[in-house]
Structures are given as structure tokens and as C-alpha cells.
Coordinates of C-alpha atoms in Angstrom, one line a residue:
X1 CA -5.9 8.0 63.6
X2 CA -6.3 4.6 61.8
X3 CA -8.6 5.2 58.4
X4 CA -11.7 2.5 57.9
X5 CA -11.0 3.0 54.6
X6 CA -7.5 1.9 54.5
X7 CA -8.9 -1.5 57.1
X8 CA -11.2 -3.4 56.6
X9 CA -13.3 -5.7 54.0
X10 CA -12.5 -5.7 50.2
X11 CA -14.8 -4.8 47.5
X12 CA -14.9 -5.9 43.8
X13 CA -14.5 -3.0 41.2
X14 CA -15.4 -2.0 37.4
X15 CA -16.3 1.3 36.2
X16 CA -19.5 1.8 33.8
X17 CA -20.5 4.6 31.5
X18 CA -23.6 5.2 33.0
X19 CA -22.7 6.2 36.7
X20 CA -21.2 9.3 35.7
X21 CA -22.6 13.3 35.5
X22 CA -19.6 14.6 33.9
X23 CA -15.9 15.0 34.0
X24 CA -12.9 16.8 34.3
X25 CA -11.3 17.5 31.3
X26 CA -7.8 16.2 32.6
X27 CA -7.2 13.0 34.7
X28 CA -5.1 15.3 37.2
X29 CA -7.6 17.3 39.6
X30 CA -6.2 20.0 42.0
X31 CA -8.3 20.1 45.4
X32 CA -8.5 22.1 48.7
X33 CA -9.7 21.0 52.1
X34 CA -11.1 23.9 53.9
X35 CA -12.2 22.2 56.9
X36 CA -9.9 23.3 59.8
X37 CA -10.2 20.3 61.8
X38 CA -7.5 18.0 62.0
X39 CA -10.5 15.4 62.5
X40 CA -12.1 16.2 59.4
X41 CA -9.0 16.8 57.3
X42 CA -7.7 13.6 58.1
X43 CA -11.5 11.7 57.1
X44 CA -11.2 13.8 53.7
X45 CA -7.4 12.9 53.3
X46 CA -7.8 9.3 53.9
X47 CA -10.7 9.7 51.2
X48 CA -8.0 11.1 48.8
X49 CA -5.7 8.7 49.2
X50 CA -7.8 6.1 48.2
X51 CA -9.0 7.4 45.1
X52 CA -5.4 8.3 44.0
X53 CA -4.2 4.7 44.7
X54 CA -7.1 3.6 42.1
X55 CA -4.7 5.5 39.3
X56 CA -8.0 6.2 38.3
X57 CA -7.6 10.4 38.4
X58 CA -5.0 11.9 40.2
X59 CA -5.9 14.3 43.1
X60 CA -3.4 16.8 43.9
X61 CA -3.6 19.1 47.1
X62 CA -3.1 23.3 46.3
X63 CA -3.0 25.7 48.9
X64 CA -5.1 28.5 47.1
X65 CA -8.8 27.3 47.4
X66 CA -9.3 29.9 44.7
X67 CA -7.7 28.1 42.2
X68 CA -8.6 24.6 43.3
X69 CA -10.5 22.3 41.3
X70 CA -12.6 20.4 44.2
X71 CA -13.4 22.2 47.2
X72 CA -13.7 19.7 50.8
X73 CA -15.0 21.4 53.9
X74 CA -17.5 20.5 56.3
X75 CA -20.1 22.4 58.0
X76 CA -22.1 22.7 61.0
X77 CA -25.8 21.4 59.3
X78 CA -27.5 21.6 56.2
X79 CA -31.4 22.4 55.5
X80 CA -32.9 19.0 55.2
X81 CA -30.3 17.6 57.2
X82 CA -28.5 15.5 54.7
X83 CA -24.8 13.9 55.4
X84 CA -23.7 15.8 52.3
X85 CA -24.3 18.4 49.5
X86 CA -22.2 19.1 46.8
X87 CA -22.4 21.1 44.1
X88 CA -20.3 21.0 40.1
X89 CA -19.7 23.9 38.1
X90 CA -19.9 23.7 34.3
X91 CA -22.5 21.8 32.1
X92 CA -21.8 18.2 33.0
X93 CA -21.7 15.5 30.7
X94 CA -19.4 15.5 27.8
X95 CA -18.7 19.3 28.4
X96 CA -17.6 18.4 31.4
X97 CA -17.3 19.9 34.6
X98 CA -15.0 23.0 35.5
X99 CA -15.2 23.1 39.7
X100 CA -16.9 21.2 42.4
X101 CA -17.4 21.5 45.9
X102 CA -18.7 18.8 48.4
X103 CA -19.6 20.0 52.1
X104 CA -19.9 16.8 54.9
X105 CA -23.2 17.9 57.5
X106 CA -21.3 17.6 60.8
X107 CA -24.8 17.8 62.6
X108 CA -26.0 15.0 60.6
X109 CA -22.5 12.5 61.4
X110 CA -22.6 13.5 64.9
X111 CA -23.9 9.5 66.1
X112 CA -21.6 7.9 62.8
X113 CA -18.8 5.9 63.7
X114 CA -15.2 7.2 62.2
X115 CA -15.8 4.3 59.8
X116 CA -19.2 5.5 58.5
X117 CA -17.7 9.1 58.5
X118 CA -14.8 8.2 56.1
X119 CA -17.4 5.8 53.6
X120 CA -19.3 9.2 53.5
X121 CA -15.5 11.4 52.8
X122 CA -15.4 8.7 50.0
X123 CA -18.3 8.7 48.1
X124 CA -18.3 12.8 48.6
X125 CA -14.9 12.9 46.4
X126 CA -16.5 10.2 43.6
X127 CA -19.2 13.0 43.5
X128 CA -16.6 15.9 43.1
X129 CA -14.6 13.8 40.2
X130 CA -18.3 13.1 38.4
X131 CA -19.5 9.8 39.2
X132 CA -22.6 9.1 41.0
X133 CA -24.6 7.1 44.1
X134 CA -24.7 3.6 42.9
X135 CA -27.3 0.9 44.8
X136 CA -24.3 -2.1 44.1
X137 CA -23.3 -2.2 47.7
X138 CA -19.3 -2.7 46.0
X139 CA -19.7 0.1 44.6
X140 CA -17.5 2.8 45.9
X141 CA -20.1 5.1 45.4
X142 CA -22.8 2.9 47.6
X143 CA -21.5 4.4 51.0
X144 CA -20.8 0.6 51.9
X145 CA -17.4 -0.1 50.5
X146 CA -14.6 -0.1 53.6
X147 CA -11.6 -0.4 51.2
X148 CA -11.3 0.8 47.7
X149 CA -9.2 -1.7 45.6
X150 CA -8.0 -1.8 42.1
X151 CA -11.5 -4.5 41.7
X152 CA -13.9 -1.8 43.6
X153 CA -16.5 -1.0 41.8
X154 CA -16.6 2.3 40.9
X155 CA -19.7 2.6 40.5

């Protein structure tokens, strides 16, 4: 399977101080997809990848989901049938953030086209790392941006 995010369009990018929650303390940031799907696994993979060739953070798959940083999964729906929850451990800001987990509403992506599903992977692993939504449709945390770049905004 081809990823959207890999394909099309170009967006410009810059990061701020003010489109973030909190951080990790380190740049490198374990992670764990617990989807089973090879669908969804790919869509969160191709997500991955495209933050890590930012050399913004680095995202590093681990096999124990116990001891991961980010958790990725997916679910069958949510209550109030939004695309996606997630959720940070730790006090956010400059104390940073200890664990996160993001969960994709299957239900709610059931009509999305594979592009739309892998914008929504994208802007579900800015949340994990700390950053958040941004209205600047080149933002990669807008839902609109098909390709992140070294010039995407980040937020």
C-alpha cells in the first residue's frame, strides 16, 4: 500500500513555542503499535516515518508495550464519535510528559479515504510527541498536510 503521506502536495514548515502541551524529556521516543491490523499498522507506520525523517524527535519501535513511550492502536468507536482520543501521562509543560497513548475511532474513518486516514495517523503521533491542533492548513498538525517536509509547519 502506497502512503498519502509519502505522495502528494508539499507543505511549508516552522515550529513555534506556542503549539505545544509538553514534552518528552529526550528527543528519542520509544513507541508501540497495538493495532493488529496490517491496514492500520501500515497508516500508523507511514505516520512514523514521516515524523522521523523531520529529525525533529526520533521514534523508535519496542516490542514491550509496557515499556513503550507512545502507545498507537485503534479501536472499534469512541463516545462522541471523534476520529481520535489520546491521552499524555505526566504534568505537561516544562515537566514534561512521561507516556502517551493515541487511539484512531475506526467507526468514525469508516467513509475516509486512505489519504484522510494517514493525515489523521499524522496529526495523532504530533499529539503523542506534545504538539497541538493548529488552524494553519501547513501545519502538520491541521489534518491537511499530505507530505511532511523539512519546511512543514509543525505546527
Amino acid at each position: 500500500m502506497g502512503l498519502g503521506l509519502l505522495s502528494i502536495g508539499t507543505v511549508t514548515a516552522n515550529a513555534s513555542s506556542k503549539g505545544y502541551y509538553g514534552s518528552f524529556q529526550s528527543r528519542k521516543i520509544t513507541y508501540h503499535i497495538d493495532s493488529k491490523s496490517k491496514h492500520w499498522k501500515d497508516n500508523w507506520n507511514g505516520a512514523v516515518k514521516a515524523w522521523n525523517k523531520l529529525h525533529v524527535v526520533k521514534l523508535r519501535s519496542i516490542k514491550k508495550a509496557s515499556k513503550a513511550d507512545i502507545r498507537l492502536t485503534t479501536v472499534k468507536s469512541l463516545k462522541g464519535n471523534y476520529e481520535m482520543m489520546g491521552y499524555t501521562n505526566g504534568p505537561g509543560g516544562y515537566f514534561g510528559i512521561f507516556s502517551s497513548k493515541v487511539k484512531l475511532n475506526r467507526q468514525a474513518m469508516v467513509d475516509y479515504t486512505e489519504q484522510d486516514k494517514e493525515r489523521t495517523a499524522l496529526v495523532g503521533v504530533g499529539y503523542a510527541i506534545g504538539l497541538n491542533y493548529s488552524k494553519d492548513k501547513t501545519s502538520a498538525l491541521s489534518g491537511f498536510a499530505d507530505k511532511l517536509q523539512p519546511k512543514t509547519r509543525l505546527i
